[in-house]
Amino acid sequence: MKFLFLVISCAAIVGAWYSQNPPYGQLKVTGKYVTKQDGTPVHLRGLSLYASDNPQGYHFFTNETMYKLKCYWNANAIRVPLAVEYNGYLKNPAEEYAKIHNVILIALANGLYVIVDWHAFATHQAEAVKFFANISSTFGSYPHILYELYNEPSWDLDWAQLKSYHSAIIDAIRVNDPNNIIVAATPRSDIDVDIAAADPLNYTNIVYTMHYYTNMPNTSIQKAETAISMGLPVFISEYGVCDAHDKNNLSYFSWALTDCDACLCALVNHANSSQVGDKTYWTESGAYINKKLWSTDQGLTCSVG
């Protein structure tokens, strides 16, 4: 009986989940900015992890990774991609959900904001509604959480179709979580933020994502500048090395904290969680991102040891 009571008591304690306060507390969207509750503009900057169904992704879903991103990279937020297709959520829903659930707990414990990314290449609206309803029901009371509704929309979806998709998921989230920021995808793989600016969603605390890579034409930057000038809160949830984001106080997340031979990987091939804080395992891209993150105040207090 004593053992049973202990198990129940521990479960009750764990159910509340240990968390450190994130750097800026509860966030909101004020005009074109992500802000504190008092309206002071802030930015979220960090790295995106890799897809949850890939060992080069989930091997970094660890407390050691989160601590080192915070204390050795000065990242105040992470982006966690839930793989949807291939060997992801559609095929293995319980396993993939558990991975995301656990990495959110780790982010909470480290006081990091965490973007939960529906990393899909088609809408899968019914499944997305169910997933975000579950996540918001479980974690919606924590100010650390942001919801990214769709990774990179296929080019055959226009903004009217995306608005309908977003609205269905936003409504499901807002039943459980009236406050946390939602990241809405924009047309043509998150390039056409200017189109969203002309006809934004009719909800509060929404930002609009842009993905940018250095091999993209200058028209992509022009689209972002147009959207910002129209008052749209632009949020760069994924980018490859570039240097065009600071002047508008934008939030941004580098793709990706993983180990591989590709130029966009932050870590060299075969690196692991224990080496995330060791610059000898950083790629040229990773070293650049690290320097960039340390160039601004991220609101963090961290003891390295």
PDB file of C-alpha atoms in Angstrom:
ATOM      1  CA  MET A   1       0.000   0.000   0.000  1.00  0.00           C
ATOM      2  CA  LYS A   2       2.840   2.410   0.859  1.00  0.00           C
ATOM      3  CA  PHE A   3       4.467   1.629  -2.486  1.00  0.00           C
ATOM      4  CA  LEU A   4       1.214   2.284  -4.348  1.00  0.00           C
ATOM      5  CA  PHE A   5       0.780   5.615  -2.545  1.00  0.00           C
ATOM      6  CA  LEU A   6       4.345   6.586  -3.463  1.00  0.00           C
ATOM      7  CA  VAL A   7       3.774   5.788  -7.131  1.00  0.00           C
ATOM      8  CA  ILE A   8       0.543   7.797  -7.214  1.00  0.00           C
ATOM      9  CA  SER A   9       2.168  10.728  -5.411  1.00  0.00           C
ATOM     10  CA  CYS A  10       5.126  10.751  -7.810  1.00  0.00           C
ATOM     11  CA  ALA A  11       2.790  10.628 -10.790  1.00  0.00           C
ATOM     12  CA  ALA A  12       0.897  13.628  -9.437  1.00  0.00           C
ATOM     13  CA  ILE A  13       4.121  15.572  -9.039  1.00  0.00           C
ATOM     14  CA  VAL A  14       5.388  14.650 -12.494  1.00  0.00           C
ATOM     15  CA  GLY A  15       2.019  15.601 -13.970  1.00  0.00           C
ATOM     16  CA  ALA A  16       2.718  19.242 -13.112  1.00  0.00           C
ATOM     17  CA  TRP A  17       6.121  18.991 -14.852  1.00  0.00           C
ATOM     18  CA  TYR A  18       9.135  20.879 -13.681  1.00  0.00           C
ATOM     19  CA  SER A  19       9.828  24.011 -15.680  1.00  0.00           C
ATOM     20  CA  GLN A  20      12.078  27.033 -15.536  1.00  0.00           C
ATOM     21  CA  ASN A  21      10.538  30.314 -16.586  1.00  0.00           C
ATOM     22  CA  PRO A  22      11.423  31.191 -20.183  1.00  0.00           C
ATOM     23  CA  PRO A  23      13.441  34.395 -20.688  1.00  0.00           C
ATOM     24  CA  TYR A  24      10.576  36.759 -21.492  1.00  0.00           C
ATOM     25  CA  GLY A  25       7.652  35.039 -19.785  1.00  0.00           C
ATOM     26  CA  GLN A  26       4.332  34.912 -21.606  1.00  0.00           C
ATOM     27  CA  LEU A  27       4.670  36.218 -25.150  1.00  0.00           C
ATOM     28  CA  LYS A  28       2.162  37.980 -27.330  1.00  0.00           C
ATOM     29  CA  VAL A  29       2.048  39.624 -30.742  1.00  0.00           C
ATOM     30  CA  THR A  30       1.860  43.410 -30.736  1.00  0.00           C
ATOM     31  CA  GLY A  31       1.616  44.877 -34.211  1.00  0.00           C
ATOM     32  CA  LYS A  32       4.459  43.390 -36.240  1.00  0.00           C
ATOM     33  CA  TYR A  33       6.481  42.306 -33.201  1.00  0.00           C
ATOM     34  CA  VAL A  34       6.708  39.389 -30.807  1.00  0.00           C
ATOM     35  CA  THR A  35       6.665  41.084 -27.409  1.00  0.00           C
ATOM     36  CA  LYS A  36       6.585  40.635 -23.684  1.00  0.00           C
ATOM     37  CA  GLN A  37       3.247  41.207 -21.974  1.00  0.00           C
ATOM     38  CA  ASP A  38       4.175  44.879 -21.459  1.00  0.00           C
ATOM     39  CA  GLY A  39       4.627  45.323 -25.214  1.00  0.00           C
ATOM     40  CA  THR A  40       8.446  45.344 -25.251  1.00  0.00           C
ATOM     41  CA  PRO A  41       9.665  43.739 -28.503  1.00  0.00           C
ATOM     42  CA  VAL A  42      11.763  40.589 -28.082  1.00  0.00           C
ATOM     43  CA  HIS A  43      13.105  37.923 -30.396  1.00  0.00           C
ATOM     44  CA  LEU A  44      13.363  34.157 -30.251  1.00  0.00           C
ATOM     45  CA  ARG A  45      16.536  32.809 -31.809  1.00  0.00           C
ATOM     46  CA  GLY A  46      18.027  29.358 -31.855  1.00  0.00           C
ATOM     47  CA  LEU A  47      18.267  26.248 -33.968  1.00  0.00           C
ATOM     48  CA  SER A  48      15.843  23.794 -35.419  1.00  0.00           C
ATOM     49  CA  LEU A  49      16.407  20.182 -34.543  1.00  0.00           C
ATOM     50  CA  TYR A  50      16.117  17.591 -37.302  1.00  0.00           C
ATOM     51  CA  ALA A  51      13.134  15.423 -38.217  1.00  0.00           C
ATOM     52  CA  SER A  52      11.839  13.222 -35.399  1.00  0.00           C
ATOM     53  CA  ASP A  53      11.804  10.006 -37.462  1.00  0.00           C
ATOM     54  CA  ASN A  54      15.492  10.266 -38.338  1.00  0.00           C
ATOM     55  CA  PRO A  55      18.287   9.146 -35.979  1.00  0.00           C
ATOM     56  CA  GLN A  56      20.110  12.366 -36.870  1.00  0.00           C
ATOM     57  CA  GLY A  57      17.101  14.107 -35.391  1.00  0.00           C
ATOM     58  CA  TYR A  58      15.946  12.203 -32.329  1.00  0.00           C
ATOM     59  CA  HIS A  59      19.467  11.378 -31.099  1.00  0.00           C
ATOM     60  CA  PHE A  60      19.664  15.074 -30.208  1.00  0.00           C
ATOM     61  CA  PHE A  61      16.312  15.132 -28.385  1.00  0.00           C
ATOM     62  CA  THR A  62      18.179  15.093 -25.068  1.00  0.00           C
ATOM     63  CA  ASN A  63      18.636  17.204 -21.975  1.00  0.00           C
ATOM     64  CA  GLU A  64      22.346  17.521 -22.766  1.00  0.00           C
ATOM     65  CA  THR A  65      21.537  19.040 -26.157  1.00  0.00           C
ATOM     66  CA  MET A  66      19.064  21.545 -24.706  1.00  0.00           C
ATOM     67  CA  TYR A  67      21.412  22.625 -21.933  1.00  0.00           C
ATOM     68  CA  LYS A  68      24.287  23.130 -24.356  1.00  0.00           C
ATOM     69  CA  LEU A  69      22.175  25.007 -26.880  1.00  0.00           C
ATOM     70  CA  LYS A  70      21.175  27.351 -24.079  1.00  0.00           C
ATOM     71  CA  CYS A  71      24.549  27.758 -22.366  1.00  0.00           C
ATOM     72  CA  TYR A  72      27.063  27.236 -25.190  1.00  0.00           C
ATOM     73  CA  TRP A  73      25.058  28.598 -28.125  1.00  0.00           C
ATOM     74  CA  ASN A  74      22.994  31.299 -26.383  1.00  0.00           C
ATOM     75  CA  ALA A  75      19.787  29.926 -27.923  1.00  0.00           C
ATOM     76  CA  ASN A  76      16.630  30.989 -26.091  1.00  0.00           C
ATOM     77  CA  ALA A  77      14.368  28.698 -28.112  1.00  0.00           C
ATOM     78  CA  ILE A  78      14.389  25.512 -30.144  1.00  0.00           C
ATOM     79  CA  ARG A  79      12.267  24.248 -32.995  1.00  0.00           C
ATOM     80  CA  VAL A  80      11.208  20.608 -32.843  1.00  0.00           C
ATOM     81  CA  PRO A  81      10.091  19.083 -36.164  1.00  0.00           C
ATOM     82  CA  LEU A  82       7.529  16.307 -35.893  1.00  0.00           C
ATOM     83  CA  ALA A  83       8.093  14.184 -38.993  1.00  0.00           C
ATOM     84  CA  VAL A  84       4.662  13.559 -40.497  1.00  0.00           C
ATOM     85  CA  GLU A  85       5.208  11.565 -43.689  1.00  0.00           C
ATOM     86  CA  TYR A  86       7.712   8.763 -44.440  1.00  0.00           C
ATOM     87  CA  ASN A  87       8.352   6.935 -41.139  1.00  0.00           C
ATOM     88  CA  GLY A  88       6.791   9.715 -39.099  1.00  0.00           C
ATOM     89  CA  TYR A  89       3.547  10.478 -37.316  1.00  0.00           C
ATOM     90  CA  LEU A  90       1.147   9.093 -39.911  1.00  0.00           C
ATOM     91  CA  LYS A  91       2.850   5.699 -39.757  1.00  0.00           C
ATOM     92  CA  ASN A  92       3.861   5.643 -36.076  1.00  0.00           C
ATOM     93  CA  PRO A  93       1.636   8.141 -34.233  1.00  0.00           C
ATOM     94  CA  ALA A  94       2.233   6.969 -30.665  1.00  0.00           C
ATOM     95  CA  GLU A  95       6.008   6.692 -31.045  1.00  0.00           C
ATOM     96  CA  GLU A  96       6.427  10.057 -32.770  1.00  0.00           C
ATOM     97  CA  TYR A  97       4.061  11.835 -30.383  1.00  0.00           C
ATOM     98  CA  ALA A  98       6.054  10.476 -27.441  1.00  0.00           C
ATOM     99  CA  LYS A  99       9.289  11.878 -28.879  1.00  0.00           C
ATOM    100  CA  ILE A 100       7.787  15.354 -29.189  1.00  0.00           C
ATOM    101  CA  HIS A 101       6.169  15.127 -25.756  1.00  0.00           C
ATOM    102  CA  ASN A 102       9.485  14.217 -24.155  1.00  0.00           C
ATOM    103  CA  VAL A 103      11.551  16.892 -25.874  1.00  0.00           C
ATOM    104  CA  ILE A 104       8.978  19.512 -24.851  1.00  0.00           C
ATOM    105  CA  LEU A 105       9.425  18.408 -21.236  1.00  0.00           C
ATOM    106  CA  ILE A 106      13.182  18.828 -21.619  1.00  0.00           C
ATOM    107  CA  ALA A 107      12.753  22.314 -23.083  1.00  0.00           C
ATOM    108  CA  LEU A 108      10.461  23.312 -20.206  1.00  0.00           C
ATOM    109  CA  ALA A 109      13.001  22.084 -17.667  1.00  0.00           C
ATOM    110  CA  ASN A 110      15.707  24.184 -19.336  1.00  0.00           C
ATOM    111  CA  GLY A 111      13.571  27.316 -19.567  1.00  0.00           C
ATOM    112  CA  LEU A 112      13.564  27.386 -23.366  1.00  0.00           C
ATOM    113  CA  TYR A 113      10.777  28.380 -25.687  1.00  0.00           C
ATOM    114  CA  VAL A 114       9.876  25.491 -27.975  1.00  0.00           C
ATOM    115  CA  ILE A 115       8.257  25.629 -31.404  1.00  0.00           C
ATOM    116  CA  VAL A 116       6.291  22.473 -32.107  1.00  0.00           C
ATOM    117  CA  ASP A 117       6.557  22.079 -35.871  1.00  0.00           C
ATOM    118  CA  TRP A 118       4.113  19.989 -37.938  1.00  0.00           C
ATOM    119  CA  HIS A 119       6.883  19.089 -40.380  1.00  0.00           C
ATOM    120  CA  ALA A 120       4.713  18.013 -43.276  1.00  0.00           C
ATOM    121  CA  PHE A 121       4.781  18.478 -47.027  1.00  0.00           C
ATOM    122  CA  ALA A 122       1.021  18.048 -47.446  1.00  0.00           C
ATOM    123  CA  THR A 123      -1.719  19.306 -45.140  1.00  0.00           C
ATOM    124  CA  HIS A 124      -3.134  16.160 -43.496  1.00  0.00           C
ATOM    125  CA  GLN A 125      -5.616  18.499 -41.828  1.00  0.00           C
ATOM    126  CA  ALA A 126      -7.570  15.994 -39.727  1.00  0.00           C
ATOM    127  CA  GLU A 127      -4.389  14.529 -38.272  1.00  0.00           C
ATOM    128  CA  ALA A 128      -2.937  17.994 -37.649  1.00  0.00           C
ATOM    129  CA  VAL A 129      -6.072  19.105 -35.813  1.00  0.00           C
ATOM    130  CA  LYS A 130      -5.917  16.048 -33.561  1.00  0.00           C
ATOM    131  CA  PHE A 131      -2.186  16.432 -32.907  1.00  0.00           C
ATOM    132  CA  PHE A 132      -2.333  20.107 -31.980  1.00  0.00           C
ATOM    133  CA  ALA A 133      -5.467  19.595 -29.898  1.00  0.00           C
ATOM    134  CA  ASN A 134      -3.540  17.018 -27.865  1.00  0.00           C
ATOM    135  CA  ILE A 135      -0.392  19.137 -27.553  1.00  0.00           C
ATOM    136  CA  SER A 136      -2.328  22.248 -26.544  1.00  0.00           C
ATOM    137  CA  SER A 137      -4.428  20.298 -24.048  1.00  0.00           C
ATOM    138  CA  THR A 138      -1.260  18.948 -22.438  1.00  0.00           C
ATOM    139  CA  PHE A 139       1.073  21.953 -22.608  1.00  0.00           C
ATOM    140  CA  GLY A 140      -1.098  24.967 -23.376  1.00  0.00           C
ATOM    141  CA  SER A 141      -0.771  26.417 -19.872  1.00  0.00           C
ATOM    142  CA  TYR A 142       3.013  26.788 -20.275  1.00  0.00           C
ATOM    143  CA  PRO A 143       4.261  30.071 -21.806  1.00  0.00           C
ATOM    144  CA  HIS A 144       7.158  28.231 -23.464  1.00  0.00           C
ATOM    145  CA  ILE A 145       5.020  26.741 -26.252  1.00  0.00           C
ATOM    146  CA  LEU A 146       4.568  27.958 -29.827  1.00  0.00           C
ATOM    147  CA  TYR A 147       2.672  25.995 -32.475  1.00  0.00           C
ATOM    148  CA  GLU A 148       3.903  25.873 -36.087  1.00  0.00           C
ATOM    149  CA  LEU A 149       1.012  24.560 -38.154  1.00  0.00           C
ATOM    150  CA  TYR A 150       2.682  23.457 -41.388  1.00  0.00           C
ATOM    151  CA  ASN A 151       6.316  23.263 -42.432  1.00  0.00           C
ATOM    152  CA  GLU A 152       6.433  24.201 -46.114  1.00  0.00           C
ATOM    153  CA  PRO A 153       3.143  24.277 -48.021  1.00  0.00           C
ATOM    154  CA  SER A 154       3.136  22.739 -51.460  1.00  0.00           C
ATOM    155  CA  TRP A 155       3.054  25.248 -54.275  1.00  0.00           C
ATOM    156  CA  ASP A 156      -0.401  24.177 -55.449  1.00  0.00           C
ATOM    157  CA  LEU A 157      -2.034  25.558 -52.280  1.00  0.00           C
ATOM    158  CA  ASP A 158      -3.134  29.163 -52.467  1.00  0.00           C
ATOM    159  CA  TRP A 159      -3.537  31.475 -49.478  1.00  0.00           C
ATOM    160  CA  ALA A 160      -7.309  30.986 -49.293  1.00  0.00           C
ATOM    161  CA  GLN A 161      -6.809  27.231 -48.899  1.00  0.00           C
ATOM    162  CA  LEU A 162      -4.083  27.754 -46.311  1.00  0.00           C
ATOM    163  CA  LYS A 163      -6.285  30.164 -44.357  1.00  0.00           C
ATOM    164  CA  SER A 164      -8.999  27.524 -44.169  1.00  0.00           C
ATOM    165  CA  TYR A 165      -6.477  24.906 -43.022  1.00  0.00           C
ATOM    166  CA  HIS A 166      -4.965  27.235 -40.430  1.00  0.00           C
ATOM    167  CA  SER A 167      -8.357  28.262 -39.086  1.00  0.00           C
ATOM    168  CA  ALA A 168      -9.386  24.670 -38.391  1.00  0.00           C
ATOM    169  CA  ILE A 169      -6.225  24.040 -36.356  1.00  0.00           C
ATOM    170  CA  ILE A 170      -6.214  27.419 -34.613  1.00  0.00           C
ATOM    171  CA  ASP A 171      -9.775  26.820 -33.445  1.00  0.00           C
ATOM    172  CA  ALA A 172      -8.748  23.445 -31.990  1.00  0.00           C
ATOM    173  CA  ILE A 173      -5.743  24.964 -30.207  1.00  0.00           C
ATOM    174  CA  ARG A 174      -7.638  27.935 -28.802  1.00  0.00           C
ATOM    175  CA  VAL A 175     -10.108  25.663 -27.019  1.00  0.00           C
ATOM    176  CA  ASN A 176      -7.211  24.689 -24.765  1.00  0.00           C
ATOM    177  CA  ASP A 177      -4.733  27.536 -25.109  1.00  0.00           C
ATOM    178  CA  PRO A 178      -6.030  31.077 -25.635  1.00  0.00           C
ATOM    179  CA  ASN A 179      -2.664  32.820 -25.369  1.00  0.00           C
ATOM    180  CA  ASN A 180       0.418  31.163 -26.839  1.00  0.00           C
ATOM    181  CA  ILE A 181       1.700  32.236 -30.226  1.00  0.00           C
ATOM    182  CA  ILE A 182       0.762  30.286 -33.342  1.00  0.00           C
ATOM    183  CA  VAL A 183       3.060  30.243 -36.375  1.00  0.00           C
ATOM    184  CA  ALA A 184       1.123  30.208 -39.648  1.00  0.00           C
ATOM    185  CA  ALA A 185       2.668  28.932 -42.870  1.00  0.00           C
ATOM    186  CA  THR A 186       2.584  31.084 -45.990  1.00  0.00           C
ATOM    187  CA  PRO A 187       2.219  30.175 -49.686  1.00  0.00           C
ATOM    188  CA  ARG A 188       4.877  28.564 -51.860  1.00  0.00           C
ATOM    189  CA  SER A 189       6.950  26.914 -49.162  1.00  0.00           C
ATOM    190  CA  ASP A 190       6.823  29.942 -46.849  1.00  0.00           C
ATOM    191  CA  ILE A 191       8.057  32.475 -49.396  1.00  0.00           C
ATOM    192  CA  ASP A 192       4.970  34.582 -50.161  1.00  0.00           C
ATOM    193  CA  VAL A 193       4.584  36.393 -46.854  1.00  0.00           C
ATOM    194  CA  ASP A 194       3.489  39.470 -48.800  1.00  0.00           C
ATOM    195  CA  ILE A 195       0.360  37.625 -49.939  1.00  0.00           C
ATOM    196  CA  ALA A 196      -0.501  36.788 -46.327  1.00  0.00           C
ATOM    197  CA  ALA A 197       0.103  40.428 -45.364  1.00  0.00           C
ATOM    198  CA  ALA A 198      -2.592  41.543 -47.782  1.00  0.00           C
ATOM    199  CA  ASP A 199      -5.185  39.268 -46.159  1.00  0.00           C
ATOM    200  CA  PRO A 200      -4.081  38.109 -42.690  1.00  0.00           C
ATOM    201  CA  LEU A 201      -5.869  35.623 -40.469  1.00  0.00           C
ATOM    202  CA  ASN A 202      -8.516  37.057 -38.184  1.00  0.00           C
ATOM    203  CA  TYR A 203      -6.996  35.833 -34.919  1.00  0.00           C
ATOM    204  CA  THR A 204      -4.740  37.293 -32.248  1.00  0.00           C
ATOM    205  CA  ASN A 205      -1.202  36.167 -31.416  1.00  0.00           C
ATOM    206  CA  ILE A 206      -0.411  34.864 -34.881  1.00  0.00           C
ATOM    207  CA  VAL A 207       2.935  35.230 -36.646  1.00  0.00           C
ATOM    208  CA  TYR A 208       3.649  34.308 -40.256  1.00  0.00           C
ATOM    209  CA  THR A 209       6.596  32.173 -41.175  1.00  0.00           C
ATOM    210  CA  MET A 210       9.149  32.714 -43.866  1.00  0.00           C
ATOM    211  CA  HIS A 211      11.847  30.208 -44.816  1.00  0.00           C
ATOM    212  CA  TYR A 212      14.986  31.648 -46.327  1.00  0.00           C
ATOM    213  CA  TYR A 213      18.157  30.113 -47.733  1.00  0.00           C
ATOM    214  CA  THR A 214      21.134  31.927 -49.192  1.00  0.00           C
ATOM    215  CA  ASN A 215      20.612  30.411 -52.646  1.00  0.00           C
ATOM    216  CA  MET A 216      17.165  31.986 -52.922  1.00  0.00           C
ATOM    217  CA  PRO A 217      16.639  35.089 -55.088  1.00  0.00           C
ATOM    218  CA  ASN A 218      16.594  38.580 -53.626  1.00  0.00           C
ATOM    219  CA  THR A 219      12.877  38.747 -54.372  1.00  0.00           C
ATOM    220  CA  SER A 220      12.338  36.591 -51.262  1.00  0.00           C
ATOM    221  CA  ILE A 221      13.877  39.274 -49.049  1.00  0.00           C
ATOM    222  CA  GLN A 222      11.865  41.902 -50.893  1.00  0.00           C
ATOM    223  CA  LYS A 223       8.678  39.966 -50.151  1.00  0.00           C
ATOM    224  CA  ALA A 224       9.570  39.870 -46.451  1.00  0.00           C
ATOM    225  CA  GLU A 225      10.345  43.587 -46.384  1.00  0.00           C
ATOM    226  CA  THR A 226       7.044  44.315 -48.116  1.00  0.00           C
ATOM    227  CA  ALA A 227       5.136  42.205 -45.598  1.00  0.00           C
ATOM    228  CA  ILE A 228       6.879  43.864 -42.649  1.00  0.00           C
ATOM    229  CA  SER A 229       6.174  47.323 -44.065  1.00  0.00           C
ATOM    230  CA  MET A 230       2.498  46.311 -44.187  1.00  0.00           C
ATOM    231  CA  GLY A 231       2.632  45.452 -40.484  1.00  0.00           C
ATOM    232  CA  LEU A 232       2.808  41.663 -40.734  1.00  0.00           C
ATOM    233  CA  PRO A 233       4.649  39.899 -37.880  1.00  0.00           C
ATOM    234  CA  VAL A 234       7.165  37.845 -39.879  1.00  0.00           C
ATOM    235  CA  PHE A 235       8.851  34.909 -38.138  1.00  0.00           C
ATOM    236  CA  ILE A 236      11.733  33.024 -39.763  1.00  0.00           C
ATOM    237  CA  SER A 237      11.231  29.504 -38.474  1.00  0.00           C
ATOM    238  CA  GLU A 238      13.851  28.035 -40.802  1.00  0.00           C
ATOM    239  CA  TYR A 239      16.857  29.461 -42.607  1.00  0.00           C
ATOM    240  CA  GLY A 240      20.212  28.548 -44.080  1.00  0.00           C
ATOM    241  CA  VAL A 241      23.153  30.798 -43.303  1.00  0.00           C
ATOM    242  CA  CYS A 242      22.365  34.413 -44.107  1.00  0.00           C
ATOM    243  CA  ASP A 243      22.686  37.798 -42.471  1.00  0.00           C
ATOM    244  CA  ALA A 244      19.561  39.764 -43.223  1.00  0.00           C
ATOM    245  CA  HIS A 245      17.371  39.451 -40.142  1.00  0.00           C
ATOM    246  CA  ASP A 246      18.602  41.686 -37.331  1.00  0.00           C
ATOM    247  CA  LYS A 247      17.416  45.097 -38.490  1.00  0.00           C
ATOM    248  CA  ASN A 248      13.719  44.220 -38.034  1.00  0.00           C
ATOM    249  CA  ASN A 249      14.197  42.454 -34.678  1.00  0.00           C
ATOM    250  CA  LEU A 250      13.009  39.216 -36.268  1.00  0.00           C
ATOM    251  CA  SER A 251      12.988  35.824 -34.633  1.00  0.00           C
ATOM    252  CA  TYR A 252      14.863  33.145 -36.559  1.00  0.00           C
ATOM    253  CA  PHE A 253      15.910  29.497 -36.386  1.00  0.00           C
ATOM    254  CA  SER A 254      18.802  27.903 -38.239  1.00  0.00           C
ATOM    255  CA  TRP A 255      18.342  24.592 -40.038  1.00  0.00           C
ATOM    256  CA  ALA A 256      19.584  22.357 -38.492  1.00  0.00           C
ATOM    257  CA  LEU A 257      21.131  21.074 -35.272  1.00  0.00           C
ATOM    258  CA  THR A 258      22.249  17.706 -36.576  1.00  0.00           C
ATOM    259  CA  ASP A 259      25.370  15.888 -37.742  1.00  0.00           C
ATOM    260  CA  CYS A 260      25.942  15.320 -41.440  1.00  0.00           C
ATOM    261  CA  ASP A 261      28.113  16.204 -44.403  1.00  0.00           C
ATOM    262  CA  ALA A 262      25.689  18.784 -45.799  1.00  0.00           C
ATOM    263  CA  CYS A 263      26.705  22.425 -45.577  1.00  0.00           C
ATOM    264  CA  LEU A 264      23.622  23.384 -43.541  1.00  0.00           C
ATOM    265  CA  CYS A 265      24.294  20.954 -40.687  1.00  0.00           C
ATOM    266  CA  ALA A 266      25.597  22.640 -37.544  1.00  0.00           C
ATOM    267  CA  LEU A 267      27.658  19.613 -36.455  1.00  0.00           C
ATOM    268  CA  VAL A 268      30.180  17.455 -38.267  1.00  0.00           C
ATOM    269  CA  ASN A 269      29.263  13.923 -39.239  1.00  0.00           C
ATOM    270  CA  HIS A 270      28.987  11.456 -36.322  1.00  0.00           C
ATOM    271  CA  ALA A 271      28.911  14.159 -33.622  1.00  0.00           C
ATOM    272  CA  ASN A 272      26.572  13.465 -30.697  1.00  0.00           C
ATOM    273  CA  SER A 273      24.784  15.267 -27.865  1.00  0.00           C
ATOM    274  CA  SER A 274      27.863  15.331 -25.652  1.00  0.00           C
ATOM    275  CA  GLN A 275      29.731  17.297 -28.343  1.00  0.00           C
ATOM    276  CA  VAL A 276      27.122  19.990 -29.058  1.00  0.00           C
ATOM    277  CA  GLY A 277      29.021  22.458 -26.870  1.00  0.00           C
ATOM    278  CA  ASP A 278      32.468  21.618 -28.270  1.00  0.00           C
ATOM    279  CA  LYS A 279      33.433  23.940 -31.120  1.00  0.00           C
ATOM    280  CA  THR A 280      35.797  21.364 -32.592  1.00  0.00           C
ATOM    281  CA  TYR A 281      32.649  19.477 -33.687  1.00  0.00           C
ATOM    282  CA  TRP A 282      30.968  22.486 -35.287  1.00  0.00           C
ATOM    283  CA  THR A 283      30.832  22.891 -39.040  1.00  0.00           C
ATOM    284  CA  GLU A 284      31.645  26.221 -40.657  1.00  0.00           C
ATOM    285  CA  SER A 285      27.918  26.885 -40.742  1.00  0.00           C
ATOM    286  CA  GLY A 286      27.557  25.907 -37.081  1.00  0.00           C
ATOM    287  CA  ALA A 287      30.389  28.212 -36.021  1.00  0.00           C
ATOM    288  CA  TYR A 288      28.764  31.079 -37.909  1.00  0.00           C
ATOM    289  CA  ILE A 289      25.391  30.449 -36.280  1.00  0.00           C
ATOM    290  CA  ASN A 290      26.974  30.223 -32.835  1.00  0.00           C
ATOM    291  CA  LYS A 291      28.728  33.568 -33.304  1.00  0.00           C
ATOM    292  CA  LYS A 292      25.517  35.132 -34.565  1.00  0.00           C
ATOM    293  CA  LEU A 293      23.489  33.909 -31.584  1.00  0.00           C
ATOM    294  CA  TRP A 294      26.060  35.315 -29.170  1.00  0.00           C
ATOM    295  CA  SER A 295      25.942  38.703 -30.922  1.00  0.00           C
ATOM    296  CA  THR A 296      22.604  39.651 -29.347  1.00  0.00           C
ATOM    297  CA  ASP A 297      21.083  39.566 -25.880  1.00  0.00           C
ATOM    298  CA  GLN A 298      18.848  36.505 -25.681  1.00  0.00           C
ATOM    299  CA  GLY A 299      17.568  37.172 -22.160  1.00  0.00           C
ATOM    300  CA  LEU A 300      19.412  34.164 -20.760  1.00  0.00           C
ATOM    301  CA  THR A 301      21.268  33.564 -17.533  1.00  0.00           C
ATOM    302  CA  CYS A 302      23.326  30.420 -17.714  1.00  0.00           C
ATOM    303  CA  SER A 303      25.981  28.733 -15.617  1.00  0.00           C
ATOM    304  CA  VAL A 304      28.439  26.805 -17.785  1.00  0.00           C
ATOM    305  CA  GLY A 305      30.134  23.906 -16.093  1.00  0.00           C
TER     306      GLY A 305
END
